[in-house]
Coordinates of C-alpha atoms in Angstrom, one line a residue:
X1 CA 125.9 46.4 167.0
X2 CA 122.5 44.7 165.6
X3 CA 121.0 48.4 165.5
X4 CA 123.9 49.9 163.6
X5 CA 123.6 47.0 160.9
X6 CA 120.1 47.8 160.5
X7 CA 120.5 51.4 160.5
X8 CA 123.6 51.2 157.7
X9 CA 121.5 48.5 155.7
X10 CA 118.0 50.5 156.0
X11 CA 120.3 53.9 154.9
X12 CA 121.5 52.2 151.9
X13 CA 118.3 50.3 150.7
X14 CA 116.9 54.0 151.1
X15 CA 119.5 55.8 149.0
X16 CA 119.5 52.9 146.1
X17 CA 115.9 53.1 145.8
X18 CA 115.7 57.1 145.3
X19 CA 119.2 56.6 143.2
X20 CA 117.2 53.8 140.9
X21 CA 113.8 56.0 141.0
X22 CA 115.8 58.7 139.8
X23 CA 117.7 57.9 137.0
X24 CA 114.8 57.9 134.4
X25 CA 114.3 61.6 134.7
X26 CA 117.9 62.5 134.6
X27 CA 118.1 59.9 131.0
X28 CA 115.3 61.8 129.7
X29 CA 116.7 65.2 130.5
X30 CA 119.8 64.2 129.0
X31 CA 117.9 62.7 126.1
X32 CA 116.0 66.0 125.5
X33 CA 118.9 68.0 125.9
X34 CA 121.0 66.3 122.8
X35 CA 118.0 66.3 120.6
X36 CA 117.7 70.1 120.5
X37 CA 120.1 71.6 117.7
X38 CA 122.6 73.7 118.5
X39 CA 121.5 77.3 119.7
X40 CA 123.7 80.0 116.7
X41 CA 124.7 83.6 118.4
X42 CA 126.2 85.8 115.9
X43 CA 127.9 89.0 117.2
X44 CA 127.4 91.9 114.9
X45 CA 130.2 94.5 116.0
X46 CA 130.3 98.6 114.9
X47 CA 133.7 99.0 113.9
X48 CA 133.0 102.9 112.2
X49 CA 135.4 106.1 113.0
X50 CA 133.8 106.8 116.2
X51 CA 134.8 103.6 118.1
X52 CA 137.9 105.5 118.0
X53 CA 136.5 107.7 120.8
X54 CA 138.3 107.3 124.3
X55 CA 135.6 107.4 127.1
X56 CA 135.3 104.0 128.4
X57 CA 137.0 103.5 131.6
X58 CA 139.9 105.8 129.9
X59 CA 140.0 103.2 127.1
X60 CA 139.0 103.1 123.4
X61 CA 135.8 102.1 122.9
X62 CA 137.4 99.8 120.2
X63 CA 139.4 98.1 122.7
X64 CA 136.6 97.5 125.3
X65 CA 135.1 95.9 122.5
X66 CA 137.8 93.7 121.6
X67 CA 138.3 92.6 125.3
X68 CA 134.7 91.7 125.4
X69 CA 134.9 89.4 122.5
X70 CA 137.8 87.8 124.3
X71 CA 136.3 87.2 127.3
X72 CA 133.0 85.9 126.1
X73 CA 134.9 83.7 123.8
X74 CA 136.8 82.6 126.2
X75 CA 133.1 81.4 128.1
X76 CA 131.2 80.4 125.0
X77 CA 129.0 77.4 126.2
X78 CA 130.6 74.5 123.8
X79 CA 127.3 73.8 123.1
X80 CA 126.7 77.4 121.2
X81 CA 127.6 78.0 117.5
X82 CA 128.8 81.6 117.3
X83 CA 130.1 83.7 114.9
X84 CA 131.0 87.5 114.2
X85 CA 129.8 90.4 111.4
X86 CA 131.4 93.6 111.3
X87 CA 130.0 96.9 109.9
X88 CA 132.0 99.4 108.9
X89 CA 135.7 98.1 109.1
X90 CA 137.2 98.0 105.9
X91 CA 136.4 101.4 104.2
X92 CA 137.4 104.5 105.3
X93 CA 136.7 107.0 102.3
X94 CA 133.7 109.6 101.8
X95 CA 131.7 107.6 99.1
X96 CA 128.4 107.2 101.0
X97 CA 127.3 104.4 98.5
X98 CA 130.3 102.1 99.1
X99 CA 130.8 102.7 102.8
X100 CA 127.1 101.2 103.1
X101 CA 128.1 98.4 101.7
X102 CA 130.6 97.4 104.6
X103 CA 129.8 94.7 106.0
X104 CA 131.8 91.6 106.3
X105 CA 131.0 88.2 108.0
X106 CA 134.8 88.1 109.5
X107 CA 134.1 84.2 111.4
X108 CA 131.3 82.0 110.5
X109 CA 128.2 80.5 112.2
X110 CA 129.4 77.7 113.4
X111 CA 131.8 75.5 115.6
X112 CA 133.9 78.1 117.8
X113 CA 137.4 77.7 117.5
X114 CA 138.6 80.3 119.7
X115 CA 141.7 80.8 118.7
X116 CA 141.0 81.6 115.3
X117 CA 137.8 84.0 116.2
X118 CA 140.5 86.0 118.4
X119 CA 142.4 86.1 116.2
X120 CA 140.4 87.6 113.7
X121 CA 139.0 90.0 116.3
X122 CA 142.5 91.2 116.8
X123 CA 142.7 93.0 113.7
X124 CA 140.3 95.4 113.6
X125 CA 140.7 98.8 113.7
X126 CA 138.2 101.3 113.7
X127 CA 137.8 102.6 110.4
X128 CA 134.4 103.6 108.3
X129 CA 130.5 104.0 108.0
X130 CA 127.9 102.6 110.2
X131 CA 125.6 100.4 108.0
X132 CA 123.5 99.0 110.7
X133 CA 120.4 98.2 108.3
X134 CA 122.4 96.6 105.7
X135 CA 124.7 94.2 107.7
X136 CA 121.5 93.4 109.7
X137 CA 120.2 92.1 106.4
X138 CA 123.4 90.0 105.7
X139 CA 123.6 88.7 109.3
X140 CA 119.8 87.2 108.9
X141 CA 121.3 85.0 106.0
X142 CA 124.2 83.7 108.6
X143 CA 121.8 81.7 110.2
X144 CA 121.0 77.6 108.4
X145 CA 117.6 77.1 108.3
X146 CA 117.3 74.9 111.7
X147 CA 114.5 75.2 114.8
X148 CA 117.5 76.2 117.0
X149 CA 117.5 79.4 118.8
X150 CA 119.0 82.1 116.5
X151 CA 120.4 85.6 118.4
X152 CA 121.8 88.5 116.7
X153 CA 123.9 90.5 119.3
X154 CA 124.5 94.4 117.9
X155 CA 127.1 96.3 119.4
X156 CA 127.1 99.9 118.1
X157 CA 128.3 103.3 119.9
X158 CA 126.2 105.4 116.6
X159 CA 123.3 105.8 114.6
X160 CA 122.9 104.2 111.4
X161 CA 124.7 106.4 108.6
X162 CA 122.6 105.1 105.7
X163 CA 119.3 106.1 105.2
X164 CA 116.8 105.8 103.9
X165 CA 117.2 102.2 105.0
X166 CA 115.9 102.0 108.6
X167 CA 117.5 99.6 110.6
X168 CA 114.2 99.5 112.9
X169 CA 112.5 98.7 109.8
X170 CA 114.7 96.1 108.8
X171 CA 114.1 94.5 112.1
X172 CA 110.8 94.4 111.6
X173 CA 110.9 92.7 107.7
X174 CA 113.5 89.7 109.8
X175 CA 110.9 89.4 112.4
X176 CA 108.0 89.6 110.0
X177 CA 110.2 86.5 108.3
X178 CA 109.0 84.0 111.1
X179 CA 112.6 82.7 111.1
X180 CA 112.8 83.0 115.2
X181 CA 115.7 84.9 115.0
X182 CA 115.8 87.6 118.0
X183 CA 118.4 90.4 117.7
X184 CA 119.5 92.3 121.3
X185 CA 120.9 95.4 121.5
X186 CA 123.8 97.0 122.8
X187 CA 124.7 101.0 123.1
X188 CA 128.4 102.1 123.9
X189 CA 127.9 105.3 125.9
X190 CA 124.9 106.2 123.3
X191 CA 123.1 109.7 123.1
X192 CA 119.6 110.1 123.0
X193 CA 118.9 108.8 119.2
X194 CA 120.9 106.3 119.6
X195 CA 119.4 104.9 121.8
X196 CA 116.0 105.3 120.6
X197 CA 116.9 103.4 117.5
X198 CA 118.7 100.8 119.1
X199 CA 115.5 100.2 121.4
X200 CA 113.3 100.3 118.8
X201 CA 115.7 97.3 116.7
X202 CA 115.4 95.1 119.9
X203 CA 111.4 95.3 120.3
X204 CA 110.7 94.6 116.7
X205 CA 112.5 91.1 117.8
X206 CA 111.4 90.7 121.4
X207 CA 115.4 91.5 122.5
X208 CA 116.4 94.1 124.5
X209 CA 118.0 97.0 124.8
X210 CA 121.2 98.0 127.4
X211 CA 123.4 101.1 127.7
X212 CA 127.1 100.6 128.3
X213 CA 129.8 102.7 129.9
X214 CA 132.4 100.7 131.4
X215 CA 134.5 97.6 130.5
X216 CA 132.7 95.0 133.0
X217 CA 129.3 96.1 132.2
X218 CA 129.5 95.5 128.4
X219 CA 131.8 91.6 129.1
X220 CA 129.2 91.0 131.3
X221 CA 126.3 91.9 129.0
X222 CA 127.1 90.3 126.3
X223 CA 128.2 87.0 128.0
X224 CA 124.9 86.5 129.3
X225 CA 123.0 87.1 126.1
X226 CA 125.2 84.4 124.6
X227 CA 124.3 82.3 127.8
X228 CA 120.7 82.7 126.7
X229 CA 121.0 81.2 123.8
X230 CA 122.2 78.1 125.1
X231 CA 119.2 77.8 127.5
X232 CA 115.9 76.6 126.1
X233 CA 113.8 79.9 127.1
X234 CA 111.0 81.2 125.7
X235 CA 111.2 83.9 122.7
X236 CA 109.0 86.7 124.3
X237 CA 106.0 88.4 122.4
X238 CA 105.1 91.4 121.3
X239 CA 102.0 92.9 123.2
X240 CA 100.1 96.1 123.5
X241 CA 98.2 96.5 126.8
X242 CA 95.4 99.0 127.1
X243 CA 94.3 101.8 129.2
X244 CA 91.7 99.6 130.3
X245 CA 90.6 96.3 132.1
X246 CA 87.4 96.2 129.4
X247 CA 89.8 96.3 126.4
X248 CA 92.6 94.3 127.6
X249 CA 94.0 91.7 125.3
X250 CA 93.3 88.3 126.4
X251 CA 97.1 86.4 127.2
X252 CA 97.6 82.6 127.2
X253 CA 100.6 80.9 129.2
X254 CA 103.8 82.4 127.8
X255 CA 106.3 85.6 128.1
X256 CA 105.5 89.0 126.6
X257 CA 107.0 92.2 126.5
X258 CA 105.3 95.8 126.3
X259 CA 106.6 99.5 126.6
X260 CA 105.1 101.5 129.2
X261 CA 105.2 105.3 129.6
X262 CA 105.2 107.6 133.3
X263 CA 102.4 107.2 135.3
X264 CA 100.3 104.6 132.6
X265 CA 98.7 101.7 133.8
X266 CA 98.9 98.7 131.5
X267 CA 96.0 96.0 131.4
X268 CA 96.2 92.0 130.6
X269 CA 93.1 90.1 130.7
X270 CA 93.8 86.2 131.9
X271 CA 91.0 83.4 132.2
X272 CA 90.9 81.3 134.7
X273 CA 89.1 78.4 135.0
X274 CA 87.7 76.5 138.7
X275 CA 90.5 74.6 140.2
X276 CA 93.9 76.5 138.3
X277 CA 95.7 78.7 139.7
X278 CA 97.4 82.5 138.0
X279 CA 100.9 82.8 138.6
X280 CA 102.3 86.3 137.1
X281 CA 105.4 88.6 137.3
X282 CA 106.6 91.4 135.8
X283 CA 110.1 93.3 135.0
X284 CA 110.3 97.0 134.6
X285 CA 113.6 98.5 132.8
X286 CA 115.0 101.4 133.6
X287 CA 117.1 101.9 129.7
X288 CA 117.7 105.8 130.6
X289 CA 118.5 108.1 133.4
X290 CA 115.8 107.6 136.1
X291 CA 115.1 109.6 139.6
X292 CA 116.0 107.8 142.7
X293 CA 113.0 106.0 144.5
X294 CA 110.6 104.0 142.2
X295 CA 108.5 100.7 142.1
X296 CA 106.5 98.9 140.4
X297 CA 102.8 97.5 141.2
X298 CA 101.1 94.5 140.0
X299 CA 97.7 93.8 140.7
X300 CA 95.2 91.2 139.8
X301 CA 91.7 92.9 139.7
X302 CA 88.0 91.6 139.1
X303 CA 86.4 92.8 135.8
X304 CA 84.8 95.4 138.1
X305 CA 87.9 96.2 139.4
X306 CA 88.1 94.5 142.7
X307 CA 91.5 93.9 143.7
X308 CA 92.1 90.3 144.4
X309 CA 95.9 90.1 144.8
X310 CA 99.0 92.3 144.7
X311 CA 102.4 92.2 144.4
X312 CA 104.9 95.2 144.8
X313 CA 108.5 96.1 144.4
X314 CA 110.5 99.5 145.2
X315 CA 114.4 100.4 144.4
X316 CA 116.4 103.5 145.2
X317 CA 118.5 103.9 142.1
X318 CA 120.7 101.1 143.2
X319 CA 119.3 98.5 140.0
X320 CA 118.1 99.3 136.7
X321 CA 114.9 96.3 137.0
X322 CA 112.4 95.9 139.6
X323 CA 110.3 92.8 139.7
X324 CA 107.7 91.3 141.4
X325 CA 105.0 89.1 141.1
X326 CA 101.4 87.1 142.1
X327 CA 99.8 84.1 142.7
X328 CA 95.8 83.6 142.4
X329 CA 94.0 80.2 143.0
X330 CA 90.8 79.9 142.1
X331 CA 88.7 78.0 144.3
X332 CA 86.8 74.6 142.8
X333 CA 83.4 75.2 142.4
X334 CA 79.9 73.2 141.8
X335 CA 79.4 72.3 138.5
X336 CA 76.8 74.4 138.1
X337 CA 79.1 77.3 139.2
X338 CA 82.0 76.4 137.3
X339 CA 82.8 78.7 135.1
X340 CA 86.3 80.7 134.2
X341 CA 86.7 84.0 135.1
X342 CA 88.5 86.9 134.1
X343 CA 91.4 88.4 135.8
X344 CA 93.1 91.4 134.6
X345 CA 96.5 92.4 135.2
X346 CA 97.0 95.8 135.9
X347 CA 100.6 97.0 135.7
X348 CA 102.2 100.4 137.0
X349 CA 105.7 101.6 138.0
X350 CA 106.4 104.9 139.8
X351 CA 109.8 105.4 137.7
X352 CA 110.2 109.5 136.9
X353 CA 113.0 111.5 134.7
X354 CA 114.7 114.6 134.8
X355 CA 113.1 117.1 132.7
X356 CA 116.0 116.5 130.0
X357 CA 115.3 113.2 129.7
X358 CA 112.6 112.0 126.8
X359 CA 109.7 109.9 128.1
X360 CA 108.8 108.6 124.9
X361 CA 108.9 105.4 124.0
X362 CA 107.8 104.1 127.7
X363 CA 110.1 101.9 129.7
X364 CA 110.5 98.4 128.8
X365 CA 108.3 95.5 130.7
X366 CA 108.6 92.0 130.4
X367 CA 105.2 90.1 131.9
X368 CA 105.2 86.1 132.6
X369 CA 101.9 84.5 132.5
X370 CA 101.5 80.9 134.2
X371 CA 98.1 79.4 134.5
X372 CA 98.6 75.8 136.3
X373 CA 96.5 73.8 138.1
X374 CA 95.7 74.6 141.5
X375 CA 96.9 73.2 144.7
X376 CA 95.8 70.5 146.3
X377 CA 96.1 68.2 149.8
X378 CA 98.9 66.8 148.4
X379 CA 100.6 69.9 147.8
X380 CA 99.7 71.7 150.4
X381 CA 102.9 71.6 152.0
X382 CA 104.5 73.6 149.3
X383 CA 102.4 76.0 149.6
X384 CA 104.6 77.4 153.4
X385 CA 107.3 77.1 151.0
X386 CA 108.8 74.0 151.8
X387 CA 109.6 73.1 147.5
X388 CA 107.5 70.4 145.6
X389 CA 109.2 67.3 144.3
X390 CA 110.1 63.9 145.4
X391 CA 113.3 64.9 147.3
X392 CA 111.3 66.8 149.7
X393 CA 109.0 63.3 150.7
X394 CA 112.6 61.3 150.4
X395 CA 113.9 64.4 153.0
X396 CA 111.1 63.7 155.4
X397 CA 111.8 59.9 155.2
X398 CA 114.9 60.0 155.9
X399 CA 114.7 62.2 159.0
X400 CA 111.8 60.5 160.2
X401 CA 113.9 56.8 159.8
X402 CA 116.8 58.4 161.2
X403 CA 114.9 60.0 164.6
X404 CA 112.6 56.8 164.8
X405 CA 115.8 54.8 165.2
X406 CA 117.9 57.4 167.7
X407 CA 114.5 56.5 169.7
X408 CA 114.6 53.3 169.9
X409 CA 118.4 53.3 170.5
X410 CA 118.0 55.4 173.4
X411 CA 114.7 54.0 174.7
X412 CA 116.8 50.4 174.8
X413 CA 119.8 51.8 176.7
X414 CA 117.7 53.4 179.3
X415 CA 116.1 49.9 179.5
X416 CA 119.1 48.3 179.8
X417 CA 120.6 50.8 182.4
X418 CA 117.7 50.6 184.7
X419 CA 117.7 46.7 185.0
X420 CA 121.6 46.7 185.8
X421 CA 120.9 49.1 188.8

């Protein structure tokens, strides 16, 4: 009976002490969390002629549009101010110079009240022009001037129908803005130019770019861009690698994205000092038809070109991104010898396309850079991929309390049974 008391009390003083040691990092988090302002998503949907088309799951593409929106409204983080833009839904005549002008903010930036924005989705009908440049310009002005994260979400099925405005260009003057706003892409079962110039929209704004064909793909697309939004991630930047190690840009910690072509390798040149350690990955997209069997390569090499790590990924047409990633420490060094040196990430895929398909621009990449400081004793137990953290040390405690007392429990009965015989 004494044992059990002392194994209840020590169990207890044990859990209140990690519960009190705790709670300051969940106050901050909490803390942290309502100081950022609200993340604004603004859904800019292509409601011209052609949505009329039936060729999604045997459907209008109008009306897997509008079951989208419902959906995704119906999962909008409260946290998320969203709203909704049309292009193209009100005129229906043959005067190029008013059907460019179509553009119409049909529910506000703001607090969602679902109802309402369903409502209001619910009446369109497919109807006019595709003005994606001009309702692009009007949806960067639906956005207050706050440091919250600003997405633009473009649903088209069509090129835009009036240029000479360039919608890619336009995406580059809202990017050239600094404003943070990024604006992702969306292609209902888009040809060849389509898709080029929605691409093209997405990298001038670090987005991306996704072809759609069925129902579930496009719900579940767009709900996870407005997801995004609501987490505090990293707006990715532009970067051209080069055919080189020697001419490589030089990356800090951070997230960029790049296009690369069939068979190119793509360099990134990293410093790293004495005592940190590189951690790296890399996404390759697959936004057009692709042959089965690919993967993608990343290595870390010397200056020279000696590799020091890898890390490799293959697929069989089963996923449209293959990832994979590296870890480098750099040992410490005297402190005559310390010095940083110069990694460079090389980066490759093996993707191919049927001769039909264009090659040009390359497929999409999206690189994470990490430079942290490098293990250490205390760490080292991490390192066989056991976690880091407190709850791991609190883990071991625990099991080592609870098999130090079973021990003694049973060493004491066996004591106890041997002197009564």
């Amino acid at each position: 009976m004494i044992i059990r008391q002392r194994l209840a009390a020590g169990l207890c003083t044990l859990l209140a002490a990690l519960a009190v040691g705790g709670l300051p990092a969940t106050q901050a988090y909490a803390d942290e969390t309502d100081d950022r302002p609200a993340p604004q998503v603004e859904l800019v949907l292509d409601v011209s002629g052609s949505m009329r088309a039936r060729d999604i799951d045997g459907d209008s593409r109008m009306a897997a549009a509008k079951q989208a929106f419902n959906e995704v409204l119906d999962a909008t983080p409260k946290e998320v101010e969203l709203g909704i833009r049309t292009l193209g839904a009100n005129y229906p005549g043959e005067n190029r110079k008013t059907g460019c002008k179509d553009t119409q903010r049909l529910y506000p930036v703001g607090p969602l009240d679902r109802t309402e924005a369903k409502t209001a989705v619910a009446t369109l009908q497919p109807t006019g022009w595709t003005p994606i440049g001009p309702a692009l310009l009007k949806a960067a002005d639906d956005f207050r001037a706050t440091d919250a994260t600003k997405r633009i979400v473009l649903i088209s099925d069509g090129e835009d129908t009036c240029q000479p405005l360039d919608p890619c260009e336009v995406a580059r003057e809202i990017s050239a803005k600094g404003i943070g706003l990024t604006i992702d892409t969306l292609g209902l079962v888009a040809d060849a130019k389509t898709r080029e110039q929605l691409s093209c929209i997405a990298d001038a704004t670090g987005g991306t770019y996704t072809s759609v064909r069925h129902k579930e793909e496009l719900t579940d697309r767009v709900g996870q861009l407005v997801d995004r939004a609501a987490d505090p991630v990293v707006t990715p930047v532009a970067v051209d690698g080069a055919a080189r190690c020697a001419d490589a840009p030089p990356l800090k910690s951070g997230l960029y994205t790049d296009r690369e072509t069939f068979g190119e390798h793509r360099y990134y040149r990293v410093d790293v000092e004495p005592g940190e350690e590189l951690r790296a990955s890399v996404s390759v997209a697959a936004d057009r038809a692709v042959n089965r069997d690919y993967g993608v390569l990343l290595r870390a090499v010397t200056a020279h070109g000696r590799e020091i790590v890898r890390g490799q990924e293959s697929g069989d047409g089963r996923t449209d991104v293959i990832s994979t990633g590296l870890r480098y420490p750099k040992p410490e060094l005297d402190d005559d010898e310390a010095q940083a040196e110069s990694v460079c990430l090389q980066v490759s895929h093996s993707y191919s396309a049927p001769a039909s398909v264009k090659t040009s621009p390359g497929l999409p990449l999206e690189l994470t850079v990490d430079v942290v400081d490098g293990p250490d004793q205390a760490s080292d137990v991490a390192a066989f991929g056991l976690g880091h953290g407190w709850w791991l040390l609190a883990a071991l405690v625990v099991v080592g309390f609870l098999a130090g007392v079973l021990w003694g429990w049973v060493s004491r009965w066996r004591v106890a049974v041997w002197r009564t015989n």
